[in-house]
PDB file of C-alpha atoms in Angstrom:
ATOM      1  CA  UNK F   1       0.000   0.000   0.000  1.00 54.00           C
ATOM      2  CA  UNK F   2       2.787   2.087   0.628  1.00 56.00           C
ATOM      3  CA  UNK F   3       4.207   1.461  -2.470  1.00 56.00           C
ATOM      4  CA  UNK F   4       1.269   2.607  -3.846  1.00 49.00           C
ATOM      5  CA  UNK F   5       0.772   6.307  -2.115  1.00 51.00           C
ATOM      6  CA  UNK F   6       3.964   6.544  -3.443  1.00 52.00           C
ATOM      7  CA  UNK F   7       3.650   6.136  -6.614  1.00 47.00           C
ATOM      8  CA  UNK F   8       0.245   8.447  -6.620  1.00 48.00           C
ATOM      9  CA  UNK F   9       2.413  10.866  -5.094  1.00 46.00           C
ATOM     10  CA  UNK F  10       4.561  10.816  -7.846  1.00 46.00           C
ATOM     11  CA  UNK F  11       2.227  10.649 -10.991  1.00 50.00           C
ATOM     12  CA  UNK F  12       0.289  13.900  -9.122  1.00 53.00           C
ATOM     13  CA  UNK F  13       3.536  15.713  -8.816  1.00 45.00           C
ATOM     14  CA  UNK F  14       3.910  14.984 -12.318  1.00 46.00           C
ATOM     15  CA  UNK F  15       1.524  16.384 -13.677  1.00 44.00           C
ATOM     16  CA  UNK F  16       1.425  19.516 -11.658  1.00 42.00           C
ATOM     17  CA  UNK F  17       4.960  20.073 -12.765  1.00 38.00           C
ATOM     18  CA  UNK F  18       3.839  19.614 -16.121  1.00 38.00           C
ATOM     19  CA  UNK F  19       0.465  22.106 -16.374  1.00 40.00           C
ATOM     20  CA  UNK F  20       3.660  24.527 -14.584  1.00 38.00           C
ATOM     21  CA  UNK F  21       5.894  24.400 -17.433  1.00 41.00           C
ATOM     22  CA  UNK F  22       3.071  24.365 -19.636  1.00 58.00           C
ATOM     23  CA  UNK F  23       3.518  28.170 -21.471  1.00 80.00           C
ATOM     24  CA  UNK F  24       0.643  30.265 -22.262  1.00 91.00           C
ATOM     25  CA  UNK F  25      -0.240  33.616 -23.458  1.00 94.00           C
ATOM     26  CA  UNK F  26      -1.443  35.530 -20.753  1.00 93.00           C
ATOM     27  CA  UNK F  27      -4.789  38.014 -20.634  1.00 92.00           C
ATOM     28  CA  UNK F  28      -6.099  36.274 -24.183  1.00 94.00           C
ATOM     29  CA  UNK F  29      -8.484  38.015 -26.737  1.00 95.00           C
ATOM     30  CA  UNK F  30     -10.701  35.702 -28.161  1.00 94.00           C
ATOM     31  CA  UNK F  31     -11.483  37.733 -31.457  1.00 97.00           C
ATOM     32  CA  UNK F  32     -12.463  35.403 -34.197  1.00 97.00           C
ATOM     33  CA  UNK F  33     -11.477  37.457 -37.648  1.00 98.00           C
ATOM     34  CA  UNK F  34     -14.460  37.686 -40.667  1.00 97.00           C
ATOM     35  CA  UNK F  35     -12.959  36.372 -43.875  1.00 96.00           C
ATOM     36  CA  UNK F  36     -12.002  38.895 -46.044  1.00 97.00           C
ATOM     37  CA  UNK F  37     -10.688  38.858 -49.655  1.00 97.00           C
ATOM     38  CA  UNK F  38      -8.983  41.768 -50.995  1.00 98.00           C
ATOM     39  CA  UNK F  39      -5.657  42.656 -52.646  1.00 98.00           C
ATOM     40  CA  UNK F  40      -2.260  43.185 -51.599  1.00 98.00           C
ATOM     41  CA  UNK F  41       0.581  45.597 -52.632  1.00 98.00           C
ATOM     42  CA  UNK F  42       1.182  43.752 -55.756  1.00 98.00           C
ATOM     43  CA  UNK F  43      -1.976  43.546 -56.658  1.00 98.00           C
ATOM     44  CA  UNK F  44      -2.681  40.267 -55.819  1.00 98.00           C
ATOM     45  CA  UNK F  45      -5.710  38.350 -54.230  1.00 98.00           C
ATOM     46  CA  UNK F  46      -5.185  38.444 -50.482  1.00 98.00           C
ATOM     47  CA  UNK F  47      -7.880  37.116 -47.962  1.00 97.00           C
ATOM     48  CA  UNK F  48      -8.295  35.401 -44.931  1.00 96.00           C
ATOM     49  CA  UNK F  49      -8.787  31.551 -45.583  1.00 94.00           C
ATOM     50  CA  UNK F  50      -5.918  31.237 -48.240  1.00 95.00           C
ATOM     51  CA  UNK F  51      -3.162  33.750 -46.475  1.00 95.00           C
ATOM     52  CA  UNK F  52      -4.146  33.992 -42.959  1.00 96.00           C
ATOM     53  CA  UNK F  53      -5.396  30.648 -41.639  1.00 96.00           C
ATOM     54  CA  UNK F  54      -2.357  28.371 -41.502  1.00 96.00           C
ATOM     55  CA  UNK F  55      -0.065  30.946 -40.567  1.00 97.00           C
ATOM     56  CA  UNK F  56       1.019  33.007 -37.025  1.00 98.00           C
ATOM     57  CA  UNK F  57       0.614  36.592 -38.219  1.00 98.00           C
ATOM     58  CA  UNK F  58       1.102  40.043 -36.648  1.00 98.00           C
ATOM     59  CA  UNK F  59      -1.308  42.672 -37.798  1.00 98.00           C
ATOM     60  CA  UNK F  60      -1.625  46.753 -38.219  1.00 98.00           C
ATOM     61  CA  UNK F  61      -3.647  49.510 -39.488  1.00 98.00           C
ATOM     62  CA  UNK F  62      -1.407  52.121 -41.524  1.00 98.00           C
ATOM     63  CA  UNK F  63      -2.222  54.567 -44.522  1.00 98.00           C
ATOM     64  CA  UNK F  64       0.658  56.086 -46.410  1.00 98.00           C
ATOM     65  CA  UNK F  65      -0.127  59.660 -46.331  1.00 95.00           C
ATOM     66  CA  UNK F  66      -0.212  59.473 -41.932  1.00 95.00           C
ATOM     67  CA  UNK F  67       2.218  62.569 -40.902  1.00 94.00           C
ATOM     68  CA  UNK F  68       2.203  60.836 -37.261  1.00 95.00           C
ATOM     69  CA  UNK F  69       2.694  57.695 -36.247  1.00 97.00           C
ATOM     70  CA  UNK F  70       2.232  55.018 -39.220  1.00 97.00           C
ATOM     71  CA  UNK F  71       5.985  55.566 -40.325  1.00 97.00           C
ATOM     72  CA  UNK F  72       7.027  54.690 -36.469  1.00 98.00           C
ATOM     73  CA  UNK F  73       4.653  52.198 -36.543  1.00 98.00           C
ATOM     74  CA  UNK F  74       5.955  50.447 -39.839  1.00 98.00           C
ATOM     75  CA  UNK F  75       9.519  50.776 -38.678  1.00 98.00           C
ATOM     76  CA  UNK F  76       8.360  49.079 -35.697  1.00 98.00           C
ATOM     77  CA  UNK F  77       6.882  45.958 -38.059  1.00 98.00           C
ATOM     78  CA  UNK F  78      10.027  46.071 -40.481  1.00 98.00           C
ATOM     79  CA  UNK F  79      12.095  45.378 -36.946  1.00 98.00           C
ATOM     80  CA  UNK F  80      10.305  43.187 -35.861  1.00 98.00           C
ATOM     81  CA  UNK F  81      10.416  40.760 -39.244  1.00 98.00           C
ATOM     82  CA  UNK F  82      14.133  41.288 -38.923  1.00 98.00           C
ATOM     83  CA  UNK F  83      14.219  39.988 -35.455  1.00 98.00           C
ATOM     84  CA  UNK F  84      11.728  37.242 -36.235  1.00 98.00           C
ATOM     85  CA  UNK F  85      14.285  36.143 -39.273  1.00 98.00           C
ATOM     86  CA  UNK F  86      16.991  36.600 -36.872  1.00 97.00           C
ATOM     87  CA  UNK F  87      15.330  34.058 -34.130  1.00 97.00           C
ATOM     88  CA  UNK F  88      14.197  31.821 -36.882  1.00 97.00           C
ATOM     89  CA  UNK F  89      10.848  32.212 -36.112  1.00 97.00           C
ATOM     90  CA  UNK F  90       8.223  31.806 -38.681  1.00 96.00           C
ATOM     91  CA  UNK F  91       5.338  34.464 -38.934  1.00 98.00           C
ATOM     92  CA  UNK F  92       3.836  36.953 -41.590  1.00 98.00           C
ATOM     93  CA  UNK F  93       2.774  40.365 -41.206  1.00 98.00           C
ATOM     94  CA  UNK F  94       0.149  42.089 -42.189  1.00 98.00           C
ATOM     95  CA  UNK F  95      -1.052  45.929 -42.530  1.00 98.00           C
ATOM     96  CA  UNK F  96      -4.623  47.112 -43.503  1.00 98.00           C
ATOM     97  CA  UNK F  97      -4.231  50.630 -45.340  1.00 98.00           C
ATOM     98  CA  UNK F  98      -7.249  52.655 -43.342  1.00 98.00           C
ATOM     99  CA  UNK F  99      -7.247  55.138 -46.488  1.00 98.00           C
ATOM    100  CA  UNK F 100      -7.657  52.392 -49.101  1.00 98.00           C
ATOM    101  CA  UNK F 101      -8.871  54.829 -51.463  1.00 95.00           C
ATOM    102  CA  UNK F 102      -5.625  56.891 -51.533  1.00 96.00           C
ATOM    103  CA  UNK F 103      -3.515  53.579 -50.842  1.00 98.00           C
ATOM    104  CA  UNK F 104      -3.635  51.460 -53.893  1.00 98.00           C
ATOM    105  CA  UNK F 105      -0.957  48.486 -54.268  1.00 98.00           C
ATOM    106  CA  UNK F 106       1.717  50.634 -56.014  1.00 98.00           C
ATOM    107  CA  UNK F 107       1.042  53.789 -53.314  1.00 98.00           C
ATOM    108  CA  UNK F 108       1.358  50.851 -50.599  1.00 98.00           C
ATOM    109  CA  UNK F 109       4.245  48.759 -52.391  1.00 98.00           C
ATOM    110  CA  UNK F 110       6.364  52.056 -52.243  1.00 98.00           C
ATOM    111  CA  UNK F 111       5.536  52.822 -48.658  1.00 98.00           C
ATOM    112  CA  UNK F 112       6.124  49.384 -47.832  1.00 98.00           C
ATOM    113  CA  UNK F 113      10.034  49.875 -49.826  1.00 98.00           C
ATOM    114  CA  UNK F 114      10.959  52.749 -47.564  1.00 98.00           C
ATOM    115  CA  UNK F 115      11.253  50.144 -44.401  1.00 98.00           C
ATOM    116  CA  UNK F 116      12.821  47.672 -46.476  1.00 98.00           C
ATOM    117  CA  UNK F 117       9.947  45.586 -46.217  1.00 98.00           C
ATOM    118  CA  UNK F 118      10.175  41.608 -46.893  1.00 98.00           C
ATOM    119  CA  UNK F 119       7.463  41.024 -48.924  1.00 98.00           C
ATOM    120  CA  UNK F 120       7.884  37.219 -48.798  1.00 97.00           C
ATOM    121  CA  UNK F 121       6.064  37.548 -45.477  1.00 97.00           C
ATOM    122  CA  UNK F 122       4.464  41.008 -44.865  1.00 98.00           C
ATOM    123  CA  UNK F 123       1.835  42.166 -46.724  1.00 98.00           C
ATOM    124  CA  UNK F 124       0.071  45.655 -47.377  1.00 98.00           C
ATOM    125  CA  UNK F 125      -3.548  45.126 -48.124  1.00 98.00           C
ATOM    126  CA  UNK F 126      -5.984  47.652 -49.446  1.00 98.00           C
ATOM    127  CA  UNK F 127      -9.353  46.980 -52.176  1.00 98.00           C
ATOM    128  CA  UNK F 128     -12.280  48.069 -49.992  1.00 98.00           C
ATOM    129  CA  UNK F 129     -14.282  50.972 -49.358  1.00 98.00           C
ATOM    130  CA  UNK F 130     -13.540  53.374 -46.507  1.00 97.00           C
ATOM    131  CA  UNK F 131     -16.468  52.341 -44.719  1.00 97.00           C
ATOM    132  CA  UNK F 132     -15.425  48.848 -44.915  1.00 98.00           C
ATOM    133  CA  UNK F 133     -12.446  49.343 -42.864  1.00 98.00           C
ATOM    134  CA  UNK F 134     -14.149  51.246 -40.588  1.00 98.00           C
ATOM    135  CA  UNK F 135     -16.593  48.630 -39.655  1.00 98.00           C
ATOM    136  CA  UNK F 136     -14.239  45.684 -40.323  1.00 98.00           C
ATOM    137  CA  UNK F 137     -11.855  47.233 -37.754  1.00 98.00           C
ATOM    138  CA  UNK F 138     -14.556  47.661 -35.509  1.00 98.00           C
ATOM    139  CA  UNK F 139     -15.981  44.983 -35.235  1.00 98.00           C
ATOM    140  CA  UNK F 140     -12.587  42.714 -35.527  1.00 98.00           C
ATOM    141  CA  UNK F 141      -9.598  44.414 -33.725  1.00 98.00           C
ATOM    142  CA  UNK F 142     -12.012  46.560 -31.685  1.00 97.00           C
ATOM    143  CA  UNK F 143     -10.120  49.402 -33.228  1.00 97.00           C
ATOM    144  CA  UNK F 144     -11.653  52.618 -34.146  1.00 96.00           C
ATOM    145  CA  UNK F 145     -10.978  53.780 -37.644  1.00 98.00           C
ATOM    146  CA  UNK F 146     -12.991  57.214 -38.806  1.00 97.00           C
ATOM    147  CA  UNK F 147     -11.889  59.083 -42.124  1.00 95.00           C
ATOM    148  CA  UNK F 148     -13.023  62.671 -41.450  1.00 93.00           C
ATOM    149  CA  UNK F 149     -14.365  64.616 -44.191  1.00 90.00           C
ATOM    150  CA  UNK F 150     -11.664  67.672 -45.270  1.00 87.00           C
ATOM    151  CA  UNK F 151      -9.226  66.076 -43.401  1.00 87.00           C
ATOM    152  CA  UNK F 152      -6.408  64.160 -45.019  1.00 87.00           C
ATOM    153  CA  UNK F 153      -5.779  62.671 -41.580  1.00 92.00           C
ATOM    154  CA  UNK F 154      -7.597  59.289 -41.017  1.00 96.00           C
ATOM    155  CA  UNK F 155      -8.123  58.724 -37.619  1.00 96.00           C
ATOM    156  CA  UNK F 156      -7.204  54.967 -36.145  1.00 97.00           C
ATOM    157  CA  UNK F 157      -5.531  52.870 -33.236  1.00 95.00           C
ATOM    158  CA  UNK F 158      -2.032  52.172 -32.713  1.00 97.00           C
ATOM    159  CA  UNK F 159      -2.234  48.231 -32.087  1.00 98.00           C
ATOM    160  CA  UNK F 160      -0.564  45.312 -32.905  1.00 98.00           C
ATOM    161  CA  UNK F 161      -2.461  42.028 -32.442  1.00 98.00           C
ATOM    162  CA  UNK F 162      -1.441  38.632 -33.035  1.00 98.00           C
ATOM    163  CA  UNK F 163      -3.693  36.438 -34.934  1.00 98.00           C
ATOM    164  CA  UNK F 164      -3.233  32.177 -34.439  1.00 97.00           C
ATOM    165  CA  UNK F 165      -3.376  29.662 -37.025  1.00 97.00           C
ATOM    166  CA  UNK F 166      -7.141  29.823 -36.866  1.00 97.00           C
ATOM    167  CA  UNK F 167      -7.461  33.363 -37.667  1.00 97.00           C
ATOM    168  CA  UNK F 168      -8.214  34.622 -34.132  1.00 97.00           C
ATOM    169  CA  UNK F 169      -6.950  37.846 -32.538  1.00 98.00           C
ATOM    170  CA  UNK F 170      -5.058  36.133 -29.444  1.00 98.00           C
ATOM    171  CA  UNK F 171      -3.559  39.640 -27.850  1.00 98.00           C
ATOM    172  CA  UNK F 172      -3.045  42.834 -28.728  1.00 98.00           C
ATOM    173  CA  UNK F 173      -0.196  45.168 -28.182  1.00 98.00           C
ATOM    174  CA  UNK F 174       1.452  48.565 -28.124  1.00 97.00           C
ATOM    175  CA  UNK F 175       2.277  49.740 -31.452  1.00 96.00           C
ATOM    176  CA  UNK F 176       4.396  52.547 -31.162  1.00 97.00           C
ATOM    177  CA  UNK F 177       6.221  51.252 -27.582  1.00 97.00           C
ATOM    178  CA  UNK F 178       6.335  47.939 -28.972  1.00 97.00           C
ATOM    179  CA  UNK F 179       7.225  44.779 -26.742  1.00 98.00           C
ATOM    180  CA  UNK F 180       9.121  43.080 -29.550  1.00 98.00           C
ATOM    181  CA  UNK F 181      10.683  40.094 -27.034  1.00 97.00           C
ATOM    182  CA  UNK F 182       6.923  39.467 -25.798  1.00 97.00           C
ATOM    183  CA  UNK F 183       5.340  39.282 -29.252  1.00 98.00           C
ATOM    184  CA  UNK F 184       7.961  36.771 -30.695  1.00 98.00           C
ATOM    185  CA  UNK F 185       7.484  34.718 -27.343  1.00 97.00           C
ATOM    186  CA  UNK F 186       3.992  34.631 -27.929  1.00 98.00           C
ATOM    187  CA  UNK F 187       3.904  33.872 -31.360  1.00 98.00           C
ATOM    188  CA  UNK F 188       6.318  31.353 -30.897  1.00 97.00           C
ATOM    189  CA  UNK F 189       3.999  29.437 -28.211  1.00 96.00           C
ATOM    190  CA  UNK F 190       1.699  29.562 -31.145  1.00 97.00           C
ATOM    191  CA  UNK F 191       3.693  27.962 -33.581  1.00 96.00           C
ATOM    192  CA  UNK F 192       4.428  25.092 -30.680  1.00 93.00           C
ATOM    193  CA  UNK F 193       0.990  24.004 -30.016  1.00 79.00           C
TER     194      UNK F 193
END
């Protein structure tokens, strides 16, 4: 009987070691994403189920005329693909232009060139209506995204969220203070599951 305790003992301590070592993301978003299907800064079909799902991506909200923060921002995602490539870490990125009429893929594509962007696995997507994006970003990223009229100035959030394999917003981050260490651990707990 002793023997027996004993070995309980064990196989509990097991597996509380185990659910300890066990890595998670802490204070999740649950934000499933609405397929979309638009085009990317070549031109080309982007959308959810073919270039999303399947993959661990970090996403934005830039436009290419933003006097403020989207260059900071951008710099912020071209570092953070170079540190990803640097760790070996695989994940795309992603930006929504929030002034898709002004951002078409060559406007976006030359934005995109000034951070030395790696287009192999960050893409620029515009292809929708301004009040698409507003909505979409909404209801998705729980971002606000307003285009005021006489104002070249759109008006939007400065997150980052990751998105899992299954197209879900898992966490969201700062943008402009980004925690570049904490986002690759994250997505990289991701990639282990």
């Amino acid at each position: 009987m002793k023997k027996f305790y004993s070995l309980a003992l064990l196989f509990i301590a097991s597996l509380v070691l185990t659910a300890c070592n066990e890595a998670t993301i802490p204070d999740k978003t649950n934000w499933p994403l609405e397929d979309f299907s638009h085009i990317n800064q070549d031109g080309e079909d982007f959308s959810l189920s073919n270039d999303v799902k399947g993959e661990v991506t970090v996403v934005n909200m830039i436009f290419t005329n933003c006097s403020t923060v989207c260059s900071p921002m951008t710099a912020n995602m071209a570092r953070l693909q170079r540190m990803a490539a640097e760790q070996d870490i695989n994940i795309q990125l992603l930006s929504f232009s929030v002034d898709p009429e002004i951002d078409d893929p060559a406007t976006l594509k030359d934005f995109g060139n000034k951070f030395d962007a790696d287009y192999s696995n960050w893409s620029f997507i515009t292809g929708y209506s301004q009040k698409y994006i507003e909505e979409y970003a909404m209801k998705n990223f729980k971002a606000i995204v307003v285009k005021p009229k006489n104002d070249p100035e759109v008006i939007h959030g400065t997150r980052v969220y990751l998105v899992n394999e299954e197209g879900v917003v898992v966490k969201s981050y700062d943008g402009l203070d980004v925690p570049y260490e904490e986002i690759l651990e994250h997505a990289q707990i991701l990639l282990n599951k």
